[in-house]
XYZ file of C-alpha atoms in Angstrom:
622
model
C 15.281 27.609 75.647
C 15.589 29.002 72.190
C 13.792 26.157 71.181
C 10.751 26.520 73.227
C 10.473 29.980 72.392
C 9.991 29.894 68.437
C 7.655 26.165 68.880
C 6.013 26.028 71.898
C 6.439 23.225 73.689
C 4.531 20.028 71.946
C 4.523 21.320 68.376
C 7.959 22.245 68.184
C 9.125 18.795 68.915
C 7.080 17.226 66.249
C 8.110 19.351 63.300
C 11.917 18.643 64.274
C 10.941 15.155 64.323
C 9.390 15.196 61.027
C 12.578 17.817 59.453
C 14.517 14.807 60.356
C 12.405 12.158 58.827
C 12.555 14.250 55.535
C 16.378 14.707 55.871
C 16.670 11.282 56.374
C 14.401 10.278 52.987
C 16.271 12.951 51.131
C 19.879 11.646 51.427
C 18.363 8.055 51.676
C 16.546 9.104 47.657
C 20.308 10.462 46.532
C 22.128 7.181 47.910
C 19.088 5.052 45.683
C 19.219 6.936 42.336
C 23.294 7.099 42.615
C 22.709 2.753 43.534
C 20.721 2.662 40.441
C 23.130 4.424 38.058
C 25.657 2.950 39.150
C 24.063 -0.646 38.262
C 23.106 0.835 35.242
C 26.243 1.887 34.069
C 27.500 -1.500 35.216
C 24.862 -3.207 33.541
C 25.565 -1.697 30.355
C 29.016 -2.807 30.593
C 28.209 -6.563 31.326
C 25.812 -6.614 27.955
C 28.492 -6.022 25.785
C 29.198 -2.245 25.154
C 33.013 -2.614 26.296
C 32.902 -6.553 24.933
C 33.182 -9.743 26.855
C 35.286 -12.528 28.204
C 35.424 -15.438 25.382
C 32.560 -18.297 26.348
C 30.471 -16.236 28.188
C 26.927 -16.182 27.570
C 25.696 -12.728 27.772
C 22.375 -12.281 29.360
C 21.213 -9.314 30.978
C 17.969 -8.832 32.773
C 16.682 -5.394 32.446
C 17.048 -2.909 35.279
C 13.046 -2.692 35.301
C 12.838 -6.600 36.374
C 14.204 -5.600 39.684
C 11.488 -2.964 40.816
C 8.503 -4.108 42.330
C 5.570 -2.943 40.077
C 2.985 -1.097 41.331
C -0.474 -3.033 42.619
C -2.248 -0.791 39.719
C 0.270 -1.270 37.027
C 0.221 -4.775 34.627
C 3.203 -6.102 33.516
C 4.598 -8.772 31.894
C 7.716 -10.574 31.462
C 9.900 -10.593 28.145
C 12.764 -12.974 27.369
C 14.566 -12.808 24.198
C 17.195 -15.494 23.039
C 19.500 -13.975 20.135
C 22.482 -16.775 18.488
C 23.956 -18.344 15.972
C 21.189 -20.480 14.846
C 18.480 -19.675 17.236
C 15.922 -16.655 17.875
C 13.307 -17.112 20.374
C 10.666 -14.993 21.978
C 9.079 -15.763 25.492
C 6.324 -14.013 27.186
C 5.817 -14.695 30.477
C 7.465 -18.068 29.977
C 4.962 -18.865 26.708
C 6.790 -18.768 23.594
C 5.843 -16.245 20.786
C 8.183 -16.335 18.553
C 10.500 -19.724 17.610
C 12.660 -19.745 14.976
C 15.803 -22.597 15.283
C 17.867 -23.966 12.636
C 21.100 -22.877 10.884
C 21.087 -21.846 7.201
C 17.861 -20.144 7.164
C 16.304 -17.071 8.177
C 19.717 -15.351 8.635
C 19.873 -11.533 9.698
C 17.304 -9.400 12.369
C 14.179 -10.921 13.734
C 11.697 -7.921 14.421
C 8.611 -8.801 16.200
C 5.801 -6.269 16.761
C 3.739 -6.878 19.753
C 0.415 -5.497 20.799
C 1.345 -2.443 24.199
C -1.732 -4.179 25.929
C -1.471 -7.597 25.905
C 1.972 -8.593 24.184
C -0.231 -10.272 21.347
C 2.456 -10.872 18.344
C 0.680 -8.427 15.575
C 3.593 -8.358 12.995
C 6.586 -10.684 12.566
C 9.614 -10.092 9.864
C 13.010 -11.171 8.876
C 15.732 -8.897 7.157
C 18.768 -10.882 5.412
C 20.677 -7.391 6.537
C 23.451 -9.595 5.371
C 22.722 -8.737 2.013
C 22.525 -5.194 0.118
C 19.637 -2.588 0.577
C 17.255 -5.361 3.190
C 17.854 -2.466 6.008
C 16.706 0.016 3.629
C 13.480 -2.350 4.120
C 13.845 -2.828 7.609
C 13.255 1.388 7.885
C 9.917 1.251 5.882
C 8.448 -1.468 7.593
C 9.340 0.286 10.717
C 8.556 3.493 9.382
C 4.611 1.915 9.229
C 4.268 0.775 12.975
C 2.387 3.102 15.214
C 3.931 4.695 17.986
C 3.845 2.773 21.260
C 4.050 -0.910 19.906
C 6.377 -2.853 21.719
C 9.195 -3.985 19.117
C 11.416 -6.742 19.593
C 14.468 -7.067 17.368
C 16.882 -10.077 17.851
C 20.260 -11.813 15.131
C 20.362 -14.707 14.421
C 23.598 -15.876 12.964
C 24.913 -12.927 10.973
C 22.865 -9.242 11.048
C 25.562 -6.620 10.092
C 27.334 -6.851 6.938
C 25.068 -4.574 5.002
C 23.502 -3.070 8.433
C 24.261 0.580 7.113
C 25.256 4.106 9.230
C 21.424 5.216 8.134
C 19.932 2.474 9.742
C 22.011 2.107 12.984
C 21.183 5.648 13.304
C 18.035 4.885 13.243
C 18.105 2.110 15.851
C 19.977 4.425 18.410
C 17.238 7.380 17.940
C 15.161 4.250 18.767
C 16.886 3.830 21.703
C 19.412 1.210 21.241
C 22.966 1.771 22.708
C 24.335 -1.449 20.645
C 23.589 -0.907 17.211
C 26.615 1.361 16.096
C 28.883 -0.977 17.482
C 27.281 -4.158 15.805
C 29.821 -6.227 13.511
C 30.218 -8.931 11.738
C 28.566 -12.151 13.332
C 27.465 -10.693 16.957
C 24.477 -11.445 18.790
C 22.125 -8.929 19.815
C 18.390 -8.573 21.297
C 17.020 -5.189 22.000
C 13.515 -4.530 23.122
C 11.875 -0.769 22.901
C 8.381 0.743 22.678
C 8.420 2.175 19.267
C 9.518 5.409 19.198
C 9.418 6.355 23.019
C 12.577 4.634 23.729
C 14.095 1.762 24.442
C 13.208 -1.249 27.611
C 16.144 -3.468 27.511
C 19.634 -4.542 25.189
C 21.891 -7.159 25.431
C 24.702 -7.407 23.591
C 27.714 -10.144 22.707
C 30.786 -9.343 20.613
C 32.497 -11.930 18.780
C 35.937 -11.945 19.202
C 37.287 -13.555 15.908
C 36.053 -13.625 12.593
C 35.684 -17.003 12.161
C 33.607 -17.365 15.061
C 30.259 -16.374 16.640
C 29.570 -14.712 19.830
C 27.689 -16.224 22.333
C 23.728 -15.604 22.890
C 22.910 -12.885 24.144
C 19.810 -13.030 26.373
C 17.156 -10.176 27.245
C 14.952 -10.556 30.018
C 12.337 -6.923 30.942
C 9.645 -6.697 32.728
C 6.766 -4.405 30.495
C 4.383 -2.313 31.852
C 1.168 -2.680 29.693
C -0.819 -0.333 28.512
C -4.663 -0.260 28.986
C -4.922 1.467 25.323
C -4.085 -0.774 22.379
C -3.562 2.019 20.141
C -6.497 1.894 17.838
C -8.948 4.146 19.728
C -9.695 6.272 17.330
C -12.724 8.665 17.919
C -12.203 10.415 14.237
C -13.517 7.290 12.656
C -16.722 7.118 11.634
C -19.219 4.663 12.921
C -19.724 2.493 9.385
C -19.160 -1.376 8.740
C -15.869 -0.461 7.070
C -14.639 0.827 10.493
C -15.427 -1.689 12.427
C -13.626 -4.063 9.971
C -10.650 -1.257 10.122
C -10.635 -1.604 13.957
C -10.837 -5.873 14.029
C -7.370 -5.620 11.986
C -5.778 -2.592 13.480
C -6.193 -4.789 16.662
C -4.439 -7.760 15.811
C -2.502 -6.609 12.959
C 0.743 -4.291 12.727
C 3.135 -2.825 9.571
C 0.432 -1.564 7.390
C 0.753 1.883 7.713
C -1.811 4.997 6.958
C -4.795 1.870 7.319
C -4.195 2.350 10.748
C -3.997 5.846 10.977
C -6.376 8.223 13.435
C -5.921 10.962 10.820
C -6.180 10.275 7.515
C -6.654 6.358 7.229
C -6.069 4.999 4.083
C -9.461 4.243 2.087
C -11.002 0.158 2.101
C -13.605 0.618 -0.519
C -13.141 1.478 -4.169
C -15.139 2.930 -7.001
C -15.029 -0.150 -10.101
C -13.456 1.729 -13.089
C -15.320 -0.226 -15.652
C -13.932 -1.295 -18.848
C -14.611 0.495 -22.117
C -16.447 -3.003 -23.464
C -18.577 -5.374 -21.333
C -17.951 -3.423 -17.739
C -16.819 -5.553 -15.903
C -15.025 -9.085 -16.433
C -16.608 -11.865 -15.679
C -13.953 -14.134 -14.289
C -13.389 -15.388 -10.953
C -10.290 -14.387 -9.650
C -8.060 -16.580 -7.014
C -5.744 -14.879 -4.935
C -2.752 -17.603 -3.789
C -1.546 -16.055 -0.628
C 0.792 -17.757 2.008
C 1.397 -15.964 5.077
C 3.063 -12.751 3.294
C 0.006 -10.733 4.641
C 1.664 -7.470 4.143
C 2.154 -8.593 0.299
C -1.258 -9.541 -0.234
C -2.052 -6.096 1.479
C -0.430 -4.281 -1.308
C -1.113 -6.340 -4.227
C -5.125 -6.152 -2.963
C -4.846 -2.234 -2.595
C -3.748 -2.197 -6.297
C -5.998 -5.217 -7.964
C -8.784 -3.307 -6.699
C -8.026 -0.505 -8.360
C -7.731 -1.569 -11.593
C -10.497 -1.199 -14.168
C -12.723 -4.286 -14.511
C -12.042 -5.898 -11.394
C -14.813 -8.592 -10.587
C -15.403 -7.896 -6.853
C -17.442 -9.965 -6.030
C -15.607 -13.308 -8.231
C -12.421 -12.478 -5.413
C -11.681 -16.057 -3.476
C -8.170 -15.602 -0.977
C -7.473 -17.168 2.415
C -8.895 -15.330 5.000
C -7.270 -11.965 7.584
C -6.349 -9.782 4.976
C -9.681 -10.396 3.216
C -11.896 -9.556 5.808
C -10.542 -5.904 6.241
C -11.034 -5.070 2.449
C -15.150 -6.997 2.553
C -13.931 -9.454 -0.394
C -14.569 -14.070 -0.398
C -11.909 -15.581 2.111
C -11.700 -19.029 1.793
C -9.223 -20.820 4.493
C -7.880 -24.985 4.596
C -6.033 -26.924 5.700
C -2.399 -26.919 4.997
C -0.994 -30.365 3.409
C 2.060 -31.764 2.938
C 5.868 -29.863 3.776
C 7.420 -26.714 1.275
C 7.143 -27.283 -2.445
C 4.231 -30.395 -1.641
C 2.262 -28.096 0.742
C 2.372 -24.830 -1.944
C 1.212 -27.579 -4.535
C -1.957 -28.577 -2.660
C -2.525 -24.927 -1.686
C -3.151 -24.450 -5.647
C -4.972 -27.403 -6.077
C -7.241 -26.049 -2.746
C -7.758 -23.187 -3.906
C -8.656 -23.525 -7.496
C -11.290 -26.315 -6.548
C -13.200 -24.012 -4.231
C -13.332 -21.284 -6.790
C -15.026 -23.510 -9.218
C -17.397 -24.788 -6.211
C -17.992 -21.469 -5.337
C -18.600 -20.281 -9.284
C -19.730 -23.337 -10.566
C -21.144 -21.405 -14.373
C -17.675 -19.880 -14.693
C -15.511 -21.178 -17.621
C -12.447 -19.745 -17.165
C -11.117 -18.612 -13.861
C -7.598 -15.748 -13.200
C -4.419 -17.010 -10.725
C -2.593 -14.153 -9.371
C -0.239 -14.807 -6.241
C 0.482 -12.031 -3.837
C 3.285 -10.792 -4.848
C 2.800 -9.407 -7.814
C 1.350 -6.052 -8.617
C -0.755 -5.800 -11.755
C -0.890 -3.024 -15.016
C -3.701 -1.275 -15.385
C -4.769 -2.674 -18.054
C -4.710 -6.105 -16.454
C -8.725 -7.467 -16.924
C -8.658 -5.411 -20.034
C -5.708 -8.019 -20.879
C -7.335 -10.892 -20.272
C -10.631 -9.713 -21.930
C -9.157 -9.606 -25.092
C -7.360 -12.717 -25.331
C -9.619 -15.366 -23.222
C -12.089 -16.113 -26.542
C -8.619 -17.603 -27.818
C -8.745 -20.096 -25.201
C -12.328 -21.485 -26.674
C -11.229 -20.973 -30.238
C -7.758 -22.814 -30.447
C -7.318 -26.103 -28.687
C -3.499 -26.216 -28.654
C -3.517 -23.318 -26.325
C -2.502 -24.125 -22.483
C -3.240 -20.917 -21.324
C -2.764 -16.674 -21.714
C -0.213 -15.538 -19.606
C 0.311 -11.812 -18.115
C 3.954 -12.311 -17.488
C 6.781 -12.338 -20.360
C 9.996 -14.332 -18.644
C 12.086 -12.021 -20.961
C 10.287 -8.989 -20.057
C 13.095 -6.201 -18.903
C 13.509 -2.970 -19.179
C 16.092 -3.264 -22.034
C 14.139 -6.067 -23.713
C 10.949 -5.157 -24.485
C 8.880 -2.093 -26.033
C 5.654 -3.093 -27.405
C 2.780 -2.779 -25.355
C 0.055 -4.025 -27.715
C 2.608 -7.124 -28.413
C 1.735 -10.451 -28.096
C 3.477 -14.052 -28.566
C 3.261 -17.442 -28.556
C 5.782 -19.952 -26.521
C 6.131 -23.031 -25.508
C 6.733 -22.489 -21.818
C 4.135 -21.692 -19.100
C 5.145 -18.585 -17.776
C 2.829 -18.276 -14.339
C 2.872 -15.216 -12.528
C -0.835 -13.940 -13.651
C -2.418 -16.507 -15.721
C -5.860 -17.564 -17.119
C -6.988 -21.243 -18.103
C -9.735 -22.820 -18.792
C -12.347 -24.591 -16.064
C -12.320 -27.865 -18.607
C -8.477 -28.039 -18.187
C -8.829 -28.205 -15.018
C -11.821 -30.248 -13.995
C -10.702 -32.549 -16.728
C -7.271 -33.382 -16.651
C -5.188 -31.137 -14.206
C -7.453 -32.107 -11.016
C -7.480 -35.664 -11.487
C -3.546 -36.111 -11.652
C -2.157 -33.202 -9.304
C 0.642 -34.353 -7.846
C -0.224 -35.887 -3.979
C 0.624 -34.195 -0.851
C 4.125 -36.613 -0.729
C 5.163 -35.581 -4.078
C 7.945 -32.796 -4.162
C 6.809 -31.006 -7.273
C 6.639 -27.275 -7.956
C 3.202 -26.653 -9.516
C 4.271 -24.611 -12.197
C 7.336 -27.228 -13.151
C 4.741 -30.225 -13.094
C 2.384 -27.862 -15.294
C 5.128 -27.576 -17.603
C 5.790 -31.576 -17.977
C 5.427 -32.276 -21.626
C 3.148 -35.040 -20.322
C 0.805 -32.542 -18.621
C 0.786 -29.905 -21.532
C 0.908 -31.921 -24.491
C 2.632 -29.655 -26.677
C 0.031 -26.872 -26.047
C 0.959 -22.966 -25.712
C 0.385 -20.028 -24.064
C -0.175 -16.342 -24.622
C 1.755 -13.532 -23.970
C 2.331 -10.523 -23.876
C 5.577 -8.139 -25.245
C 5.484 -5.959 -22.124
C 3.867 -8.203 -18.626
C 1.005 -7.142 -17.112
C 2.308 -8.376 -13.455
C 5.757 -7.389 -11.708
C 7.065 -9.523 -9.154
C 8.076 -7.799 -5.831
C 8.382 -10.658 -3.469
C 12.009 -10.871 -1.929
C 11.233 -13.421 0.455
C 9.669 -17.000 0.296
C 10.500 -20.575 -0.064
C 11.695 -19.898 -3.755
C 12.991 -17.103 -3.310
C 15.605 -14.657 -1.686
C 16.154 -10.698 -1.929
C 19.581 -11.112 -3.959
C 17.786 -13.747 -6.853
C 15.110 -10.581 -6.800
C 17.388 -8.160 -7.412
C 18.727 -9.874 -10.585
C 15.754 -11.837 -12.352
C 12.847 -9.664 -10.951
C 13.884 -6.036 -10.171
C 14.442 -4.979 -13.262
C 11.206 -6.352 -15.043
C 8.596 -4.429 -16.628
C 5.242 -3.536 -16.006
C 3.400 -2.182 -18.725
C 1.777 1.418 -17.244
C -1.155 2.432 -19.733
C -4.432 2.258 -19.514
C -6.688 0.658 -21.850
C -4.462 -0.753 -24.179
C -5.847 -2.271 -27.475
C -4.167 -5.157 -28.205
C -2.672 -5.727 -32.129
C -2.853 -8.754 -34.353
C -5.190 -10.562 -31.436
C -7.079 -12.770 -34.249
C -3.787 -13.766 -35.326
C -2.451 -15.895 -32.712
C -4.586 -18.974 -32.823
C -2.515 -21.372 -34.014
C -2.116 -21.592 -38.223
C -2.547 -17.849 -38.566
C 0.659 -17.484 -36.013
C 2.449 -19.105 -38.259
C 1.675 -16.977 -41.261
C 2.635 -14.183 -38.848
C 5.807 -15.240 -38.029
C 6.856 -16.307 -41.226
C 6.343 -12.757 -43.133
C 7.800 -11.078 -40.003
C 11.162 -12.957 -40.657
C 10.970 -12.759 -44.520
C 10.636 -9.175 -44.226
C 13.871 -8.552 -41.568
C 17.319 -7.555 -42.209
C 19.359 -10.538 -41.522
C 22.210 -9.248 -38.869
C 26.076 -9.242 -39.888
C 27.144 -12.461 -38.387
C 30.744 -12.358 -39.058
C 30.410 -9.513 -36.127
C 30.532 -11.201 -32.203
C 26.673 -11.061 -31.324
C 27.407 -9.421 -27.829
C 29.287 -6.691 -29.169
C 27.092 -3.077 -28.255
C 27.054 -2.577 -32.299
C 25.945 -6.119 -33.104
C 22.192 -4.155 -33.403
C 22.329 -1.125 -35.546
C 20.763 2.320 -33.744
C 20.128 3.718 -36.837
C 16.440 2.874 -38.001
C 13.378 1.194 -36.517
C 13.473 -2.467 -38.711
C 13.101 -5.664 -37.413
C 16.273 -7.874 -37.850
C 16.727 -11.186 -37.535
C 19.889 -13.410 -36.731
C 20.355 -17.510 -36.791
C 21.831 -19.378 -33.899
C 23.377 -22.773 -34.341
C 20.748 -25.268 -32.865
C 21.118 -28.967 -34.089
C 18.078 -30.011 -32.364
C 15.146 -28.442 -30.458
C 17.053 -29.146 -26.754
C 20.129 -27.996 -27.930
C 20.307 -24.429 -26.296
C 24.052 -23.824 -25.992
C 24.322 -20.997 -28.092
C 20.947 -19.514 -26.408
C 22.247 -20.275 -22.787
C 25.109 -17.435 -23.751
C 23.580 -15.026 -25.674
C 20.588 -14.842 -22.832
C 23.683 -13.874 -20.409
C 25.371 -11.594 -22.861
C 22.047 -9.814 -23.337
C 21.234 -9.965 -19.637
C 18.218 -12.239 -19.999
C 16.788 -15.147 -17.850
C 19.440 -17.387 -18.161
C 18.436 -20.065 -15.299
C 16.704 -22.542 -17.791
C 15.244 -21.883 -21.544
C 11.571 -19.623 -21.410
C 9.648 -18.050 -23.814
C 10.324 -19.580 -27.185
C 8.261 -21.137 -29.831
C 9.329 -23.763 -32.688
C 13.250 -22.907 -31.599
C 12.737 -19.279 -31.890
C 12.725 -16.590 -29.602
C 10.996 -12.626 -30.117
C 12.280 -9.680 -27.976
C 13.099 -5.980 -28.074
C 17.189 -4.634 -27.639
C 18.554 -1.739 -27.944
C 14.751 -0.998 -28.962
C 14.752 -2.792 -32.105
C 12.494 -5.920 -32.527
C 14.885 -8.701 -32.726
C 13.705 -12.460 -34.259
C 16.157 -15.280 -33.295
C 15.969 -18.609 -35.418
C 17.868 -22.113 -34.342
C 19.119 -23.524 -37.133
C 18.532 -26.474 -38.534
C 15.865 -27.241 -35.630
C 13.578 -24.523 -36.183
C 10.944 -25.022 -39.038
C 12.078 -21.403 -39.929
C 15.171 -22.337 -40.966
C 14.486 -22.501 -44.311
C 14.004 -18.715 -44.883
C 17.678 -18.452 -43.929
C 19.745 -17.446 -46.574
C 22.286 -19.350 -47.971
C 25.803 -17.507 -47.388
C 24.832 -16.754 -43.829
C 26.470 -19.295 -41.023
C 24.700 -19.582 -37.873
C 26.121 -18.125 -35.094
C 27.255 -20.589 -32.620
C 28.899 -19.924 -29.137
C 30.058 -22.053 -26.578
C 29.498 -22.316 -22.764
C 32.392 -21.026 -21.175
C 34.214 -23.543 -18.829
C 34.936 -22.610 -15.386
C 38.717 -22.963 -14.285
C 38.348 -24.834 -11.052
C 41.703 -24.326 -10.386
């Protein structure tokens, strides 16, 4: 009765009807979202955040898998493999990303894929094994733009040198793993930068001695329509639409990318104070270290004197900065393949600039002083005037901090230093071309280059203080901790428009005059004193001393071998000497060292001094 009253017959039947149906869909909503934390919270015990049974594989498929997607919404499926020797990437069954094998490529995989289509755009490794690569791991991230999908995965060991910073970092990204990552567990984690995270998995070893089991990462991604390079503050120029081809397909590169204030593409030539411009082709040796290259272009074409347009590198990279990409076909396997790379490239520089007589290698890794063309301007007529030069080098092998001070400097060795060199077209054409080492030959190019067969007892130039500073931690030569102790602490000389002293004087007979009166007029050193000792060099004046190492013949470098540790030098084999004698800066004080009796200079010794002779300290393999 009551009931008919307030509805009125029809109407009030329907409305209880539908208070049910929405009483009904209420509670039935509460019993779902408590189903789905509950799975959750179950879920993120099975990957690993309480640990696991011994011999399980962990492998957790993301909560978002289960939920039908929506007709309007893409998505696609992500699988991630993370192990003791094995990190893979799958994307909707194709694999991205493959890298298998123990002993190489140790530490976090972190793959940056495109929001829109999953397209890989950036791919790195970090040894977080070893010191300060996380520190490394934060900048790269640091220069991805919000949104990208990010996939990090171990492989083998990822956490001895993972640091509180950077695990902080990874949670604020969204991982729930990474503060309880130790030593040798497996881990794949999957987030859109900066918004939060899509999926973890997570396995714990249980001994030391022993790895955990994969973990495996399955998510289903909702794709974006935008790719993230939309930018309507751009202006509508050539340089923009080359800005927008690489923003599209590449990732890590920072402010390039940026809506706001995007780094500049296109620099103002700073000529040089004589001749402009110089006019030398220039061959970049890139492998696929884009982000390198990216840097080392940004400052080479900077620098005063830089021949634009004389530019030859493989392709990508050069496109976005307008310069001569040149791209072929890789030969051979590691050392072999880098070997014909040279070989590949310096032929199509000199079919490309057939009237040029000289031409400038430079890999990318190595940033350049900016004096650099102003460098090589001075000294290439040298090349042309004294035929028992190999080449003029930018790079001094005993170039540290502590070990040099001379900026307008320059030697004469024995050794071909690389890293930033100049030869002649002749030398090439003529005799290095014709007898490179084949695609099944194992040679270095630099160590073949430095066969006394191939350089015939012919020299190079260089200088006190290099011109180039290696920053590459990572490639087939090299790893972040032999960086940290040959390379790090190099220097690069920082003026501009240096004038270079005593140039005339280092073709060949007029070096020798040089040298000669430089060690006539030093103060010989007290050798009765141990040459490592701090006051070995006196701190009191500016002089040049000289001291005399035992050396009984010209390959005899025992004595050298410990001083070069002693005085923290490059100790891995014998560099930058000339006629068994070496020039260098410590403690600030220009410092000649003469072998005796196999240097030529032995003679100007004096009679009551003894060479100093040291021997190489056995190791006690007990």
């Amino acid at each position: 009765m009551i009931s008919r009253r307030m509805c009125g017959h029809k109407n009030c039947y329907v409305k209880i009807c539908k208070s049910g149906l929405l009483l009904m869909l209420v509670v039935s909503l509460v019993i779902n979202i408590s189903f789905i934390i509950d799975t959750r919270q179950k879920l993120h015990q099975q990957t690993g955040a309480v640990g696991h049974e011994k011999g399980d594989i962990v492998h957790t498929v993301h909560p978002q898998a289960d939920i039908k997607p929506s007709p309007a919404l893409r998505q696609a499926r992500v699988e991630v493999t993370s192990s003791k020797q094995l990190v893979a990437v799958k994307v909707n069954g194709r694999n991205v990303y493959l890298n298998d094998g123990f002993d190489e490529d140790r530490g976090i995989h972190v793959l940056v894929l495109n929001q829109a289509n999953l397209e890989v755009m950036a791919r790195k490794v970090f040894d977080t094994y070893q010191k300060n690569e996380d520190d490394d791991m934060l900048r790269f991230l640091s220069n991805i733009s919000p949104g990208r999908i990010i996939v990090y995965a171990i492989k083998d060991e990822g956490t001895f040198n993972l640091q509180e910073r950077s695990r902080g970092e990874l949670l604020r990204l969204g991982s729930e793993s990474a503060p309880l990552l130790h030593w040798r567990d497996t881990w794949a984690f999957i987030a859109r930068h900066k918004k939060g995270g899509l999926g973890e998995s997570y396995g714990e070893s249980k001994e030391l001695t022993q790895w955990a089991e994969p973990a495996i990462l399955t998510a289903n991604i909702t794709l974006e329509n935008n790719n993230g390079v939309e930018c309507a503050s751009w202006p509508d120029t050539p340089e923009t639409a080359r800005r927008r081809e690489f923003c599209q397909k590449y990732e890590g590169y920072g402010a390039v990318c940026s809506c706001g204030a995007p780094e500049p593409l296109s620099f103002t030539v700073k000529p040089l104070e004589v001749d402009g411009v110089l006019d030398v082709p220039v061959t970049i040796i890139a492998s696929n270290r884009p982000a390198y290259l990216y840097r080392m272009l940004r400052r080479l074409l900077q620098t005063s004197g830089v021949p634009v347009d004389k530019i030859t590198e493989p392709l990508d990279v050069t496109r976005l900065f307008n310069i001569r990409g040149i791209q072929h076909a890789p030969l051979g396997q590691k050392n072999a393949r880098i070997a014909q790379h040279y070989k590949a490239s310096l032929t199509a520089t000199f079919n490309f600039f057939p009237d040029s007589g000289y031409v400038i290698i430079i890999e990318e890794d190595l940033d350049v002083s900016p004096d650099f063309f102003l460098y090589f301007q001075q000294t290439m007529h040298l090349l042309d005037e004294d035929p028992t030069l190999y080449c003029i080098s930018a790079w001094n092998d005993q170039g540290y901090d502590h070990s040099c001070a001379d900026e307008t400097l320059l030697y004469r060795i024995e050794t071909m230093p690389g890293l930033g060199w100049m030869m002649k077209k002749s030398l090439y054409k003529d005799e290095l071309e014709p007898q490179w080492p084949a695609q099944d030959k194992q040679w270095d190019w630099d160590m073949w280059m430095r066969h006394g067969a191939i350089r015939k007892s012919r020299e190079c130039i260089i200088p006190d203080i290099s011109r180039t500073y290696h920053f590459g931690s990572k490639g087939l030569n090299i790893n972040p901790y032999f960086q940290e102790i040959y390379f790090n602490k190099h220097k690069l000389q920082s003026k501009p428009n240096v004038r270079l002293k005593d140039v005339d004087r280092m073709t060949s007979e007029k070096y020798e005059v040089l040298v000669r009166d430089l060690i006539k007029g030093a103060k010989v050193l007290d050798h009765s004193k141990d040459p490592c000792a701090e006051d070995f060099i006196p701190k009191t004046d500016d002089s040049t001393y000289v001291m005399y190492i035992q050396m009984k013949e010209e390959r005899d470098f025992e004595t050298w071998k410990q001083l070069a540790k002693c005085y923290k030098l490059w100790d891995l084999d014998v560099r930058g000497f000339h006629k068994s004698m070496w020039r260098n800066f410590l403690h600030g004080k220009h410092l000649v060292l003469v072998g005796v009796p196999a240097s030529p200079y032995s003679d100007l010794k004096p009679d009551n001094v003894h060479p100093i002779f040291l021997q190489e300290k056995k190791e006690n393999k007990e």
